Structure formats: structure tokens, C-alpha cells
PDB file of C-alpha atoms and ligand atoms in Angstrom:
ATOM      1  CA  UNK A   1     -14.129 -33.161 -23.261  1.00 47.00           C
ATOM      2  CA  UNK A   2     -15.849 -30.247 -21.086  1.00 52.00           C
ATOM      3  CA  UNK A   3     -14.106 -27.350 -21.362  1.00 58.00           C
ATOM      4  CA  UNK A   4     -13.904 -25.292 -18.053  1.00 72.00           C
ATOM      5  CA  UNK A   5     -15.076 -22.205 -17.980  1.00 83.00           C
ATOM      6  CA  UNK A   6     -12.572 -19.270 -16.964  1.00 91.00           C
ATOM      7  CA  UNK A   7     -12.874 -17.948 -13.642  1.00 95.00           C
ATOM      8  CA  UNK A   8     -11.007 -14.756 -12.996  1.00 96.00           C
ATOM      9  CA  UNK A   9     -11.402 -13.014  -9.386  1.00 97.00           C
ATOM     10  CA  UNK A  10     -10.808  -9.248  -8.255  1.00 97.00           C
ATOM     11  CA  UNK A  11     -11.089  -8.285  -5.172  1.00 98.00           C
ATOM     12  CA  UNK A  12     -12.226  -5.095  -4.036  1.00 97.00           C
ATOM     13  CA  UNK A  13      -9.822  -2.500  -2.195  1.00 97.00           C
ATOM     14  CA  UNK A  14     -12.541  -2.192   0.560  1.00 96.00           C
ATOM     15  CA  UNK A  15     -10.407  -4.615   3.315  1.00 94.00           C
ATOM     16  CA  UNK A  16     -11.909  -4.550   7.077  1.00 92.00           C
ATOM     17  CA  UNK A  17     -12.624  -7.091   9.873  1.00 89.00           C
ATOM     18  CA  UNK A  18     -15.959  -7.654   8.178  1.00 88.00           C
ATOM     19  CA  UNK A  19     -14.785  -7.967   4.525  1.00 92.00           C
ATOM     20  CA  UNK A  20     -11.808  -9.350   5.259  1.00 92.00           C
ATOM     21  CA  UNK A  21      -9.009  -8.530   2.654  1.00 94.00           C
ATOM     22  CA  UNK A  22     -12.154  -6.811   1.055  1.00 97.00           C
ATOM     23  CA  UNK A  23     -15.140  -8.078  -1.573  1.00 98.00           C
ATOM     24  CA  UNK A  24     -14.379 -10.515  -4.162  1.00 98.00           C
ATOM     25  CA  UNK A  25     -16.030  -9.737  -7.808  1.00 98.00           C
ATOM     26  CA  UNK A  26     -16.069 -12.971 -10.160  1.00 98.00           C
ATOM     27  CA  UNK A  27     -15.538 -12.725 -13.372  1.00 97.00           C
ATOM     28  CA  UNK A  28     -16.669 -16.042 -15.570  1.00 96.00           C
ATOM     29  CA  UNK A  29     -16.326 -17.547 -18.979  1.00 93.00           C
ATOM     30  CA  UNK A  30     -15.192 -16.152 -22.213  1.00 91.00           C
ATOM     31  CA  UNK A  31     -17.766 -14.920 -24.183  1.00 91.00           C
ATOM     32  CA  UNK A  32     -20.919 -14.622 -23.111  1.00 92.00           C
ATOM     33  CA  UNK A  33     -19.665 -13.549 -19.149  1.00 95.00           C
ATOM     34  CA  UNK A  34     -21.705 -13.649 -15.746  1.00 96.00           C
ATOM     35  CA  UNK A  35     -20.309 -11.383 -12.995  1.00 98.00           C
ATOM     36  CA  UNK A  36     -20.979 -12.487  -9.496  1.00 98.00           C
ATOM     37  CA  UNK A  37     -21.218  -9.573  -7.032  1.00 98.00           C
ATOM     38  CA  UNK A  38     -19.711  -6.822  -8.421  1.00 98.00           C
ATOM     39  CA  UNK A  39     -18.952  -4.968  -5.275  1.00 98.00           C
ATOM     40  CA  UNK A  40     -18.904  -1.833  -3.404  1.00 97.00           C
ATOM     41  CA  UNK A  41     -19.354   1.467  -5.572  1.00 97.00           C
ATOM     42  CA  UNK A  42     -15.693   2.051  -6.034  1.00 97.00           C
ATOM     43  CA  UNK A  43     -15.124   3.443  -9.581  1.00 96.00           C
ATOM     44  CA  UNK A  44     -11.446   2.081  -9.314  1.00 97.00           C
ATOM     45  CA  UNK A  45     -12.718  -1.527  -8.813  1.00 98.00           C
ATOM     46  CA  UNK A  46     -15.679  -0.764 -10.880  1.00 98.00           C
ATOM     47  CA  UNK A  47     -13.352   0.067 -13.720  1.00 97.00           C
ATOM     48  CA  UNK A  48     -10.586  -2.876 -13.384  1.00 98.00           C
ATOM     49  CA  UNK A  49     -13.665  -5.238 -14.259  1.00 97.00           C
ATOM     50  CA  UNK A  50     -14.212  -2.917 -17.219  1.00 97.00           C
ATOM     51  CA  UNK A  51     -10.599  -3.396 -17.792  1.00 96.00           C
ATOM     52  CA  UNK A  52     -10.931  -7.786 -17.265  1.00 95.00           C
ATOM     53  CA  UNK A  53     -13.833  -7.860 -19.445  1.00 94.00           C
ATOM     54  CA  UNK A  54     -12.632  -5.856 -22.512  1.00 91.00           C
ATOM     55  CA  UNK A  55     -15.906  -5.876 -24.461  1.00 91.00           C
ATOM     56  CA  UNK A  56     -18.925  -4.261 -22.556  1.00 89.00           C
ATOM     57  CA  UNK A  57     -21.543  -6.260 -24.789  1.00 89.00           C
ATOM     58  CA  UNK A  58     -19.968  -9.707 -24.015  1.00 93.00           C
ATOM     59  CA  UNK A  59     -21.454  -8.979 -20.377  1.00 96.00           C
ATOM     60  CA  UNK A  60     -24.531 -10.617 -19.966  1.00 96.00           C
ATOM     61  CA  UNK A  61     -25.649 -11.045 -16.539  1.00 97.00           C
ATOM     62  CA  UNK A  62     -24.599  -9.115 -13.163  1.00 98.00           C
ATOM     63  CA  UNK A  63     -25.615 -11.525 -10.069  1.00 98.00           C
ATOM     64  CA  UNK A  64     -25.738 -10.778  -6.586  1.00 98.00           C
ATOM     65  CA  UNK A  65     -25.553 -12.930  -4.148  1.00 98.00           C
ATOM     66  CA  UNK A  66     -27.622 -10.634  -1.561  1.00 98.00           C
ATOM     67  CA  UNK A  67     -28.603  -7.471  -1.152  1.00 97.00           C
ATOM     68  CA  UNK A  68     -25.501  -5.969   1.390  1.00 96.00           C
ATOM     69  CA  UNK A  69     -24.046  -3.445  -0.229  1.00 96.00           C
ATOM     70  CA  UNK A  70     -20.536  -4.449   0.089  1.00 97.00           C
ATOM     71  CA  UNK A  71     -21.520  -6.835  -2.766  1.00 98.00           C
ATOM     72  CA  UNK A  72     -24.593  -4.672  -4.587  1.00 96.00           C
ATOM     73  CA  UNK A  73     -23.558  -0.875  -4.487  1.00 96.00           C
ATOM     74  CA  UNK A  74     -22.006  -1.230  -7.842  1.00 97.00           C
ATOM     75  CA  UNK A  75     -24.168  -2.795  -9.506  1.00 97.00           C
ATOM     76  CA  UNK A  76     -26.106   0.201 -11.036  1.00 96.00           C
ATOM     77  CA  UNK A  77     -22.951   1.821 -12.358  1.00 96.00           C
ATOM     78  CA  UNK A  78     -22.352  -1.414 -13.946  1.00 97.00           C
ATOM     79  CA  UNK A  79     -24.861  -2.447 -15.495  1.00 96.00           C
ATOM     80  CA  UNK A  80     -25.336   1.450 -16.845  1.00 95.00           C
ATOM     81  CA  UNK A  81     -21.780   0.741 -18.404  1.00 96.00           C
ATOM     82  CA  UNK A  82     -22.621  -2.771 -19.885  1.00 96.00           C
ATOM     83  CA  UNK A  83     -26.092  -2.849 -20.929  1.00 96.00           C
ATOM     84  CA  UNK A  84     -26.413  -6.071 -18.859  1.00 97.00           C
ATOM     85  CA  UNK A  85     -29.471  -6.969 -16.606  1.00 96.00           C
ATOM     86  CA  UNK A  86     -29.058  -7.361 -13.012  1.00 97.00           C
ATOM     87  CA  UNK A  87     -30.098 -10.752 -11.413  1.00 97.00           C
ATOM     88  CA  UNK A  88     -31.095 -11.796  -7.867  1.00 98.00           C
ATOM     89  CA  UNK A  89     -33.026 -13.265  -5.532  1.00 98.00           C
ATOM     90  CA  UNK A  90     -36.841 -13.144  -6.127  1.00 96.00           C
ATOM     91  CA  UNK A  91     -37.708 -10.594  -2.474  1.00 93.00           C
ATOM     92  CA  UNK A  92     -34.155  -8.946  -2.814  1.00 94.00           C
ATOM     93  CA  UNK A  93     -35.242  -4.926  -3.192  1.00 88.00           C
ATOM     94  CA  UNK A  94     -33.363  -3.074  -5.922  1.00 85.00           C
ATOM     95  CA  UNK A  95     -34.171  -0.066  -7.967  1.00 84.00           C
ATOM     96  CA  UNK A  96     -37.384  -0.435  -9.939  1.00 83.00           C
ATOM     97  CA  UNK A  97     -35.783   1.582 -12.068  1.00 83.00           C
ATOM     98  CA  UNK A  98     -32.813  -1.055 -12.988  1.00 87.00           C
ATOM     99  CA  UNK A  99     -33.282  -3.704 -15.661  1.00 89.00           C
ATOM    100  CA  UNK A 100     -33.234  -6.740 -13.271  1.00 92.00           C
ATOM    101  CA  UNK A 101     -34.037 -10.631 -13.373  1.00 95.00           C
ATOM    102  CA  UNK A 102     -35.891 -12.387 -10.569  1.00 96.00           C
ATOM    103  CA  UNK A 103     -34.295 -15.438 -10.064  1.00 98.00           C
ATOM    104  CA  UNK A 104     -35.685 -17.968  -8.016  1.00 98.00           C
ATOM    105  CA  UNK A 105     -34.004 -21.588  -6.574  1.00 98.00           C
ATOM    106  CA  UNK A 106     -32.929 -24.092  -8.839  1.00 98.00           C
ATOM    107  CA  UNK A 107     -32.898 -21.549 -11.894  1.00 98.00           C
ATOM    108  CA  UNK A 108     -29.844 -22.439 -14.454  1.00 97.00           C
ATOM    109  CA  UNK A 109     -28.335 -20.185 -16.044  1.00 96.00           C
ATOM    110  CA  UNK A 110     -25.954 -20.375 -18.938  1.00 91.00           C
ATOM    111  CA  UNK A 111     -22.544 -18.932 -20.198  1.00 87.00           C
ATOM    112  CA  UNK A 112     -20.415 -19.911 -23.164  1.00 85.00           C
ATOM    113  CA  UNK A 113     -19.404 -23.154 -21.644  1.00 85.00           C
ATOM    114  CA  UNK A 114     -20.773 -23.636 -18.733  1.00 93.00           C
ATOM    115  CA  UNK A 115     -23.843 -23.611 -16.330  1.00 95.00           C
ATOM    116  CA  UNK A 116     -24.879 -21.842 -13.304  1.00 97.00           C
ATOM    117  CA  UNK A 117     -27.194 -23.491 -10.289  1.00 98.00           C
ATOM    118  CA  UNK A 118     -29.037 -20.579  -8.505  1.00 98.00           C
ATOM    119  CA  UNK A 119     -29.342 -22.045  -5.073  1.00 98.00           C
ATOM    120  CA  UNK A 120     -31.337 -20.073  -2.404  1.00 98.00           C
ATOM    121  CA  UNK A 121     -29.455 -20.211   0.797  1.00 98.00           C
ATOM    122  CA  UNK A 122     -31.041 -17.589   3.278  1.00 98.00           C
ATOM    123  CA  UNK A 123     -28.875 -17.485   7.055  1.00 97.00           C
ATOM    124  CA  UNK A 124     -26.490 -14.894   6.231  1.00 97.00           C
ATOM    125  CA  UNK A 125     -29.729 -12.720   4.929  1.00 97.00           C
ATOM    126  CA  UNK A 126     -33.170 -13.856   4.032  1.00 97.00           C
ATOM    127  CA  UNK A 127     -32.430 -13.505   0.392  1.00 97.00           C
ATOM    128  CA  UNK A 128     -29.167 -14.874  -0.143  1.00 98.00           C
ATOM    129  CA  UNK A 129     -28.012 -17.145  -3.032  1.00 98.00           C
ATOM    130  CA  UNK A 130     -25.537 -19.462  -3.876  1.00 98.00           C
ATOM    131  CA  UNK A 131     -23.946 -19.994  -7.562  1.00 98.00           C
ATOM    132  CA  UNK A 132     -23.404 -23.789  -8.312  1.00 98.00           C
ATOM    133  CA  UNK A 133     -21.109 -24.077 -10.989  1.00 96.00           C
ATOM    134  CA  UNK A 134     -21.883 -27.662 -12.299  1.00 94.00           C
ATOM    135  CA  UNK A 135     -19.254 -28.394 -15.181  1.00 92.00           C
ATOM    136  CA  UNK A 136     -16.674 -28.126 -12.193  1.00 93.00           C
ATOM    137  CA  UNK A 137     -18.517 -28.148  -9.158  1.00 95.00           C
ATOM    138  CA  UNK A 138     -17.099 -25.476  -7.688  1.00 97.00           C
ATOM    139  CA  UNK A 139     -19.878 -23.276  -5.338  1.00 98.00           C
ATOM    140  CA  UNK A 140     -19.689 -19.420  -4.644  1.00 98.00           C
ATOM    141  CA  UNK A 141     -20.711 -19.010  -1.735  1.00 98.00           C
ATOM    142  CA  UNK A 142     -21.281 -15.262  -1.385  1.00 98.00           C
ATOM    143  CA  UNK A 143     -21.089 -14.593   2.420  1.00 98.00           C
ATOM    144  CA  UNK A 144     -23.184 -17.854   4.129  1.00 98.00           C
ATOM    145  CA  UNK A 145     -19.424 -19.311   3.825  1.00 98.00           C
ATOM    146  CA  UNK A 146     -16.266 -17.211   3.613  1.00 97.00           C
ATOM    147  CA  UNK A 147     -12.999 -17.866   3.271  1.00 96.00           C
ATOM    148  CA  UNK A 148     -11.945 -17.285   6.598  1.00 93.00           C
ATOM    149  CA  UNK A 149     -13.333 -17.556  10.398  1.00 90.00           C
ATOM    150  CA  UNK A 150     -17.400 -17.523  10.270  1.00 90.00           C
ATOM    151  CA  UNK A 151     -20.256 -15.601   8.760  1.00 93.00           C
ATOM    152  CA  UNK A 152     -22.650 -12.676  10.870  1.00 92.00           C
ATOM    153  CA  UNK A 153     -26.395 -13.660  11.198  1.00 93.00           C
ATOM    154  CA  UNK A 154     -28.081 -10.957  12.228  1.00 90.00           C
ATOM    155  CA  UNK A 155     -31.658 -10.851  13.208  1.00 92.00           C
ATOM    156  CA  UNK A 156     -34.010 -10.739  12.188  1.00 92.00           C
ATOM    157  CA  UNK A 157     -33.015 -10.884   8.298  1.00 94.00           C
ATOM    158  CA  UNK A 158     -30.132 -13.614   9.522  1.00 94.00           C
ATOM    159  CA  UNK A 159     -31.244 -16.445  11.112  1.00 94.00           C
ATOM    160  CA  UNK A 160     -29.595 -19.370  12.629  1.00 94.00           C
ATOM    161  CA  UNK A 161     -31.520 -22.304  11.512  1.00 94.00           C
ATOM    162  CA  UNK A 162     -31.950 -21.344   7.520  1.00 96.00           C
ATOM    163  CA  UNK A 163     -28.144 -21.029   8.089  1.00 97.00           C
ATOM    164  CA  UNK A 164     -27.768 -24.279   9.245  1.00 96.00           C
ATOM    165  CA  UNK A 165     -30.081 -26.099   6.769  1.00 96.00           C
ATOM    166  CA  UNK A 166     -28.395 -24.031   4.420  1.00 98.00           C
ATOM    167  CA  UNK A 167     -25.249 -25.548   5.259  1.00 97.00           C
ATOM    168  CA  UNK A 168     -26.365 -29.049   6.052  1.00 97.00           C
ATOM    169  CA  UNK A 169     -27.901 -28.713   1.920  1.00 97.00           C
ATOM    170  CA  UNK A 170     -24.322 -27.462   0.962  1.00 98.00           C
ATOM    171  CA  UNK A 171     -22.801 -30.371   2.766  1.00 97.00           C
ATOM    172  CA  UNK A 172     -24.753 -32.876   0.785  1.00 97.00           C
ATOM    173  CA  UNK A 173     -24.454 -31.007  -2.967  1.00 97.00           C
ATOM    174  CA  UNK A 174     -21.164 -32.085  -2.120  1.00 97.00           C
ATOM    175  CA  UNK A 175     -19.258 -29.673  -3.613  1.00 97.00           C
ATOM    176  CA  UNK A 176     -15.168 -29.443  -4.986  1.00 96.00           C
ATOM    177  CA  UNK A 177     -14.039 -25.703  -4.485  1.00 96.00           C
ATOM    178  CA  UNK A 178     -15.270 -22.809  -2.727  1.00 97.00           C
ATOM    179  CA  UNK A 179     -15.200 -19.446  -4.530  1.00 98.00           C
ATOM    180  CA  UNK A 180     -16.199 -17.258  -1.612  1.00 98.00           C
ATOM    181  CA  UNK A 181     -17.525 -13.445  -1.146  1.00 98.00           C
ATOM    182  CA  UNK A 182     -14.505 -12.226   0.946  1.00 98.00           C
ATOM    183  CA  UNK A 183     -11.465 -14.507   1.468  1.00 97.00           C
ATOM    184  CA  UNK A 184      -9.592 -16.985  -0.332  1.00 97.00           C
ATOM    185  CA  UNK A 185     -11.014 -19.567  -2.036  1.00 96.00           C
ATOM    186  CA  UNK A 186     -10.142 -23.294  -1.085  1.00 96.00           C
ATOM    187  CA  UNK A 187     -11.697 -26.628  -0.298  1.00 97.00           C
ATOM    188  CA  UNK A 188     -15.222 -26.640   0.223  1.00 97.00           C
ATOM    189  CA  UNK A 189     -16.457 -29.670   1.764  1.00 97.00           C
ATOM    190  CA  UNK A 190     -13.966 -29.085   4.326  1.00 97.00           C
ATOM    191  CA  UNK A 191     -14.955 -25.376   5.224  1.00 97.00           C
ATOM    192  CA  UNK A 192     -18.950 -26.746   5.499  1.00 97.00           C
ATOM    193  CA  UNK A 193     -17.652 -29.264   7.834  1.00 97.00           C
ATOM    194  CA  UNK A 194     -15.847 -26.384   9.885  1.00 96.00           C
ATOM    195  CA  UNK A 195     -18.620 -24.265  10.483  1.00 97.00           C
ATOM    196  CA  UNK A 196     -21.126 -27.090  11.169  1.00 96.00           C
ATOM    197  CA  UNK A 197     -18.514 -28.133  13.798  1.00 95.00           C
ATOM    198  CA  UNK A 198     -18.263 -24.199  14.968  1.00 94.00           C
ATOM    199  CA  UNK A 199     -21.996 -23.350  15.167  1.00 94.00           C
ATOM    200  CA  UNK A 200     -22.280 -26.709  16.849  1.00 94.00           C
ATOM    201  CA  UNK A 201     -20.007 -25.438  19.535  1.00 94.00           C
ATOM    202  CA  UNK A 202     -21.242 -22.073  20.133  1.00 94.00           C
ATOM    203  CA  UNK A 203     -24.349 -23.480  20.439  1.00 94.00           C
ATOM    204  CA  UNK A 204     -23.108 -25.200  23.326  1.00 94.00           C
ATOM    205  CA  UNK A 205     -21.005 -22.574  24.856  1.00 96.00           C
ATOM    206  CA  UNK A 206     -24.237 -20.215  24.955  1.00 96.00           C
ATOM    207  CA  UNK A 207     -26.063 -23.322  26.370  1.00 95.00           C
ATOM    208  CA  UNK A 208     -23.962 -23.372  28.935  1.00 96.00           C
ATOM    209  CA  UNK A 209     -24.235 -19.463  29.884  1.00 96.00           C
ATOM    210  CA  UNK A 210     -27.687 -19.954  30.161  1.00 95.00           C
ATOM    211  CA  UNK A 211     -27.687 -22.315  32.750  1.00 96.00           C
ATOM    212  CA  UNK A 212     -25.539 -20.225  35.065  1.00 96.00           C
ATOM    213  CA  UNK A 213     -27.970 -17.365  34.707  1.00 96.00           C
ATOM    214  CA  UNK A 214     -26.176 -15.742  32.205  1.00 96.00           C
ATOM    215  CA  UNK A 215     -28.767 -14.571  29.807  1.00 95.00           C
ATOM    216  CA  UNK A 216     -27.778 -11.169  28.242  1.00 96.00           C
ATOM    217  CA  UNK A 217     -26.295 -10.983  24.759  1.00 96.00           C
ATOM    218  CA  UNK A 218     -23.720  -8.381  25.855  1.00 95.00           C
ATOM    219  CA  UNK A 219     -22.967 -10.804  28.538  1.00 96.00           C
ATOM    220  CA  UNK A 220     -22.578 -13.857  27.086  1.00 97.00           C
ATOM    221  CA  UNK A 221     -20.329 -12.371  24.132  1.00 96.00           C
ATOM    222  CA  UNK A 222     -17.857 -11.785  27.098  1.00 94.00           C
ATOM    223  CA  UNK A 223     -17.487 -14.915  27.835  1.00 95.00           C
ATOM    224  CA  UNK A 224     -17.994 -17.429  24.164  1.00 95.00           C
ATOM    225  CA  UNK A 225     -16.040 -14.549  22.209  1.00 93.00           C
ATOM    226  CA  UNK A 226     -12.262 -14.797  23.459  1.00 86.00           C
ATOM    227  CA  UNK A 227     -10.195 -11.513  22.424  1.00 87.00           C
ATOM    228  CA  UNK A 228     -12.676 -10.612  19.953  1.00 90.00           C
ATOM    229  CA  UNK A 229     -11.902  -7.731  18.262  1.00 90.00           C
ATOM    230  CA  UNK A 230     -13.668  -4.730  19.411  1.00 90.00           C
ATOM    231  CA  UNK A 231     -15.355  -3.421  15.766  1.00 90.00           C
ATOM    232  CA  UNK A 232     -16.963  -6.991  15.908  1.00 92.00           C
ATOM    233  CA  UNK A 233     -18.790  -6.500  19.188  1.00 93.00           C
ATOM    234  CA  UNK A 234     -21.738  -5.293  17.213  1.00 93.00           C
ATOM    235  CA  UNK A 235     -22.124  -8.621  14.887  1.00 93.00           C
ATOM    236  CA  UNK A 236     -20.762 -10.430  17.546  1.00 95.00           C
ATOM    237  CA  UNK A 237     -24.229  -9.312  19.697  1.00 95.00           C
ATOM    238  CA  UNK A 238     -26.110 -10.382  16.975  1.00 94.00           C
ATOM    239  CA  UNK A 239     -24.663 -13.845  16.376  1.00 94.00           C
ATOM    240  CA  UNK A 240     -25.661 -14.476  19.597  1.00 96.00           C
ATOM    241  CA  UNK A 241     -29.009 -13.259  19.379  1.00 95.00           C
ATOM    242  CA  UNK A 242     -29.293 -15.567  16.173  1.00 94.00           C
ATOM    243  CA  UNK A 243     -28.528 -18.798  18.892  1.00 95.00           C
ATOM    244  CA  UNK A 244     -31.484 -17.053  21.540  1.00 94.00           C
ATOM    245  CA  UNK A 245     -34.041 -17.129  18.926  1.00 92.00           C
ATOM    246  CA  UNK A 246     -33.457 -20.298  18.233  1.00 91.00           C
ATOM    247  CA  UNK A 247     -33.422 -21.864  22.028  1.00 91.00           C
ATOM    248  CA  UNK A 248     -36.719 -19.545  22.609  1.00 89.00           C
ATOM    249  CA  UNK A 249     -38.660 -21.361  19.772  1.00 86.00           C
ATOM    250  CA  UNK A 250     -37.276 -24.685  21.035  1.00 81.00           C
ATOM    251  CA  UNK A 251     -36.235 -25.168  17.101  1.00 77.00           C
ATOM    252  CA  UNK A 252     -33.861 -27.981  17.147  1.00 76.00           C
ATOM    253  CA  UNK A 253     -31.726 -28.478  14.009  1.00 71.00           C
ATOM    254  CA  UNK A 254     -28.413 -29.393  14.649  1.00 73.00           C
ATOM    255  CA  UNK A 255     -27.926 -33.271  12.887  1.00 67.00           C
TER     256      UNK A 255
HETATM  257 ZN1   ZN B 301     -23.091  -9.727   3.516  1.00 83.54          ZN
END
């Protein structure tokens, strides 16, 4: 019988339209523990995982799942307190001074009971990874899928069509139960299938804009982005940059 690993989430008191009800840090296994994303640099937060975790030493590996520092900030002060190394993705920039691993896609990594799938998913940013947890099959998902409403993808480190094949990858892992970076967790195969379906359709709706001469991203967040809340203008603008790049290479990638 597998045993499955325990999976304990915190989530970070740093709520806003961006984060959502704020940044969730993971907390996994028993023994030998893996943190994903241990959040902003907020000593409160910082020091309930302290709290979770009990013995420093049985930390012994910090991931991130990308470099925004809504996820990374703390990671220093952590890793200070625990002795543990830091790992990411290969061309994510931390401090050389930081003990760090370079992880690149595919990589496995183990805990007590269970394994960890580092999957490179770049969209959200260029170096952006996904944790596969294979025992279970349950995917964090960092912030290329969150728990609620749809990810930024800002140029030129987001891009629309490594978020798509991203997601299109995701869709055929196939996997059980989304553990995301802000928002609650739930049903993954069924969130992929929602933002293929919403990308799909804002595609279109900026398509359309296009052909009436409406070519400014300003502009055509007016009209695709219905009582969007005015703090999201700014990622709003660069979503739809993401979809102009994209029709200005004449990259086609929607299945
Ligand atoms: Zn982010």
C-alpha cells in the first residue's frame, strides 16, 4: 500500500486582486519535508511554517515555483533558519550568495514517501515550474493555473504560446488535484479545460477588435475586459499584449 504523503497548506496574509486570498506555502511529507514557495518576506508567515514544521533539520528542500517575489522573498530568511538549500528553475536569478539547486525539467525529487516531478512550464514567467506529485497525482501549479479566474502573462518574460503548450502538456499528464499558488485547491483537469476554453475565447474577442480597427491595448481592454477591476488594468494591458505578439508572429497554437 502507498502511503500518501502529508500535504499541509498556509497561506500567506498578503490577500489582493493579484494574490487572491494571498500566497499559498506547501508544506509536504513527514520527515524528510519539501516546501513549495515559501512566500512573501513576512516574518509572521515565515514563522507559522517554523511553527508546522517543528524540527528545522527535517527541512530539506525550499522550491520555488518562479522567481515573483510574492512566492520567493522569503526564501532567504528561510533557508538561513533551516539549513535547507533552495531549489529552482535552471535561468531563475537568486542570490549567489544562497545555497541553491538548479533544477532542470523532468528532475525527481524525493521525500519520505513520496516523489516530486519538476516540470518546466514557462507562460506565467519564462522560468516557471510545476511540482508533479506522482504517488497521488496531484500537480502544484504555482501561478500558470490558480485557483480562481486566470493567470497574468506579461511580456516579454510571459508569453502566450509557452502558456498554452504549457497547458495543453498539463492537460495530457492528466492530472487528479490541483494544489495551486493563490486560491483554493480543487479539480485539476477541469480548471486546464477552463482556461484552454478562456484563452481560446479571448483570443477571439481580440480577433475581433482587430478587424474593426481597434488595435491599441488600452483600447481593446475596454472592450474584452467587462467591469474589470481597476488595480488590474495594468496586467490586464499586458494579457493583451501577450495575444498581439502572438497574432504579429502569425504563431498559431490553439488545438
Ligand atoms: Zn507570479
Amino acid at each position: 500500500m502507498i502511503s500518501l504523503p502529508s500535504i499541509k497548506t498556509l497561506t500567506a496574509p498578503n490577500p489582493s486582486p493579484m494574490t487572491l486570498s494571498g500566497t499559498n506555502t506547501y508544506i509536504l511529507g513527514e520527515k524528510d519535508l519539501i516546501i513549495i514557495d515559501p512566500g512573501p518576506l513576512i516574518e509572521s508567515h515565515l514563522k507559522k511554517i517554523l511553527e508546522i514544521i517543528q524540527e528545522k533539520e527535517k527541512v530539506k528542500l525550499i522550491l520555488l515555483t518562479h522567481h515573483h517575489l510574492d512566492h520567493s522573498e522569503g526564501a532567504e530568511w528561510l533557508s538561513e533558519k533551516t539549513e535547507a538549500p533552495v531549489g529552482a528553475y535552471k535561468n531563475l536569478k537568486l542570490n549567489p550568495n544562497l545555497e541553491w539547486v538548479k533544477l532542470g525539467d523532468q528532475d525527481l525529487l524525493k521525500g519520505d514517501s513520496f516523489t516530486l516531478q519538476v516540470l518546466h512550464t514557462p507562460g506565467h514567467t519564462s522560468d516557471h515550474i510545476c511540482l508533479f506529485l506522482t504517488e497521488t497525482q496531484a500537480l502544484f501549479s504555482g501561478d500558470l493555473i490558480l485557483g480562481e479566474g486566470s493567470t497574468t502573462l506579461n511580456p516579454p518574460d510571459g508569453n502566450l504560446k509557452d502558456y498554452m503548450e504549457s497547458l495543453y502538456f498539463l492537460k495530457d499528464l492528466n492530472p487528479e488535484v490541483l494544489f495551486p499558488g493563490h486560491g483554493p485547491s480543487g479539480n485539476a483537469g477541469k480548471r486546464i479545460q477552463e482556461l484552454i476554453q478562456h484563452r481560446k475565447q479571448r483570443h477571439q474577442e481580440i480577433l475581433d477588435c482587430l478587424q474593426k480597427g481597434i488595435t491599441e491595448p488600452e483600447e481593446i481592454v475596454q472592450i474584452v475586459y467587462k467591469n474589470l477591476n481597476p488595480s488590474l488594468l495594468g496586467p490586464a494591458v499586458g494579457n493583451v499584449k501577450a495575444h498581439l505578439d502572438t497574432i504579429q508572429h502569425g504563431e498559431k497554437f490553439f488545438k
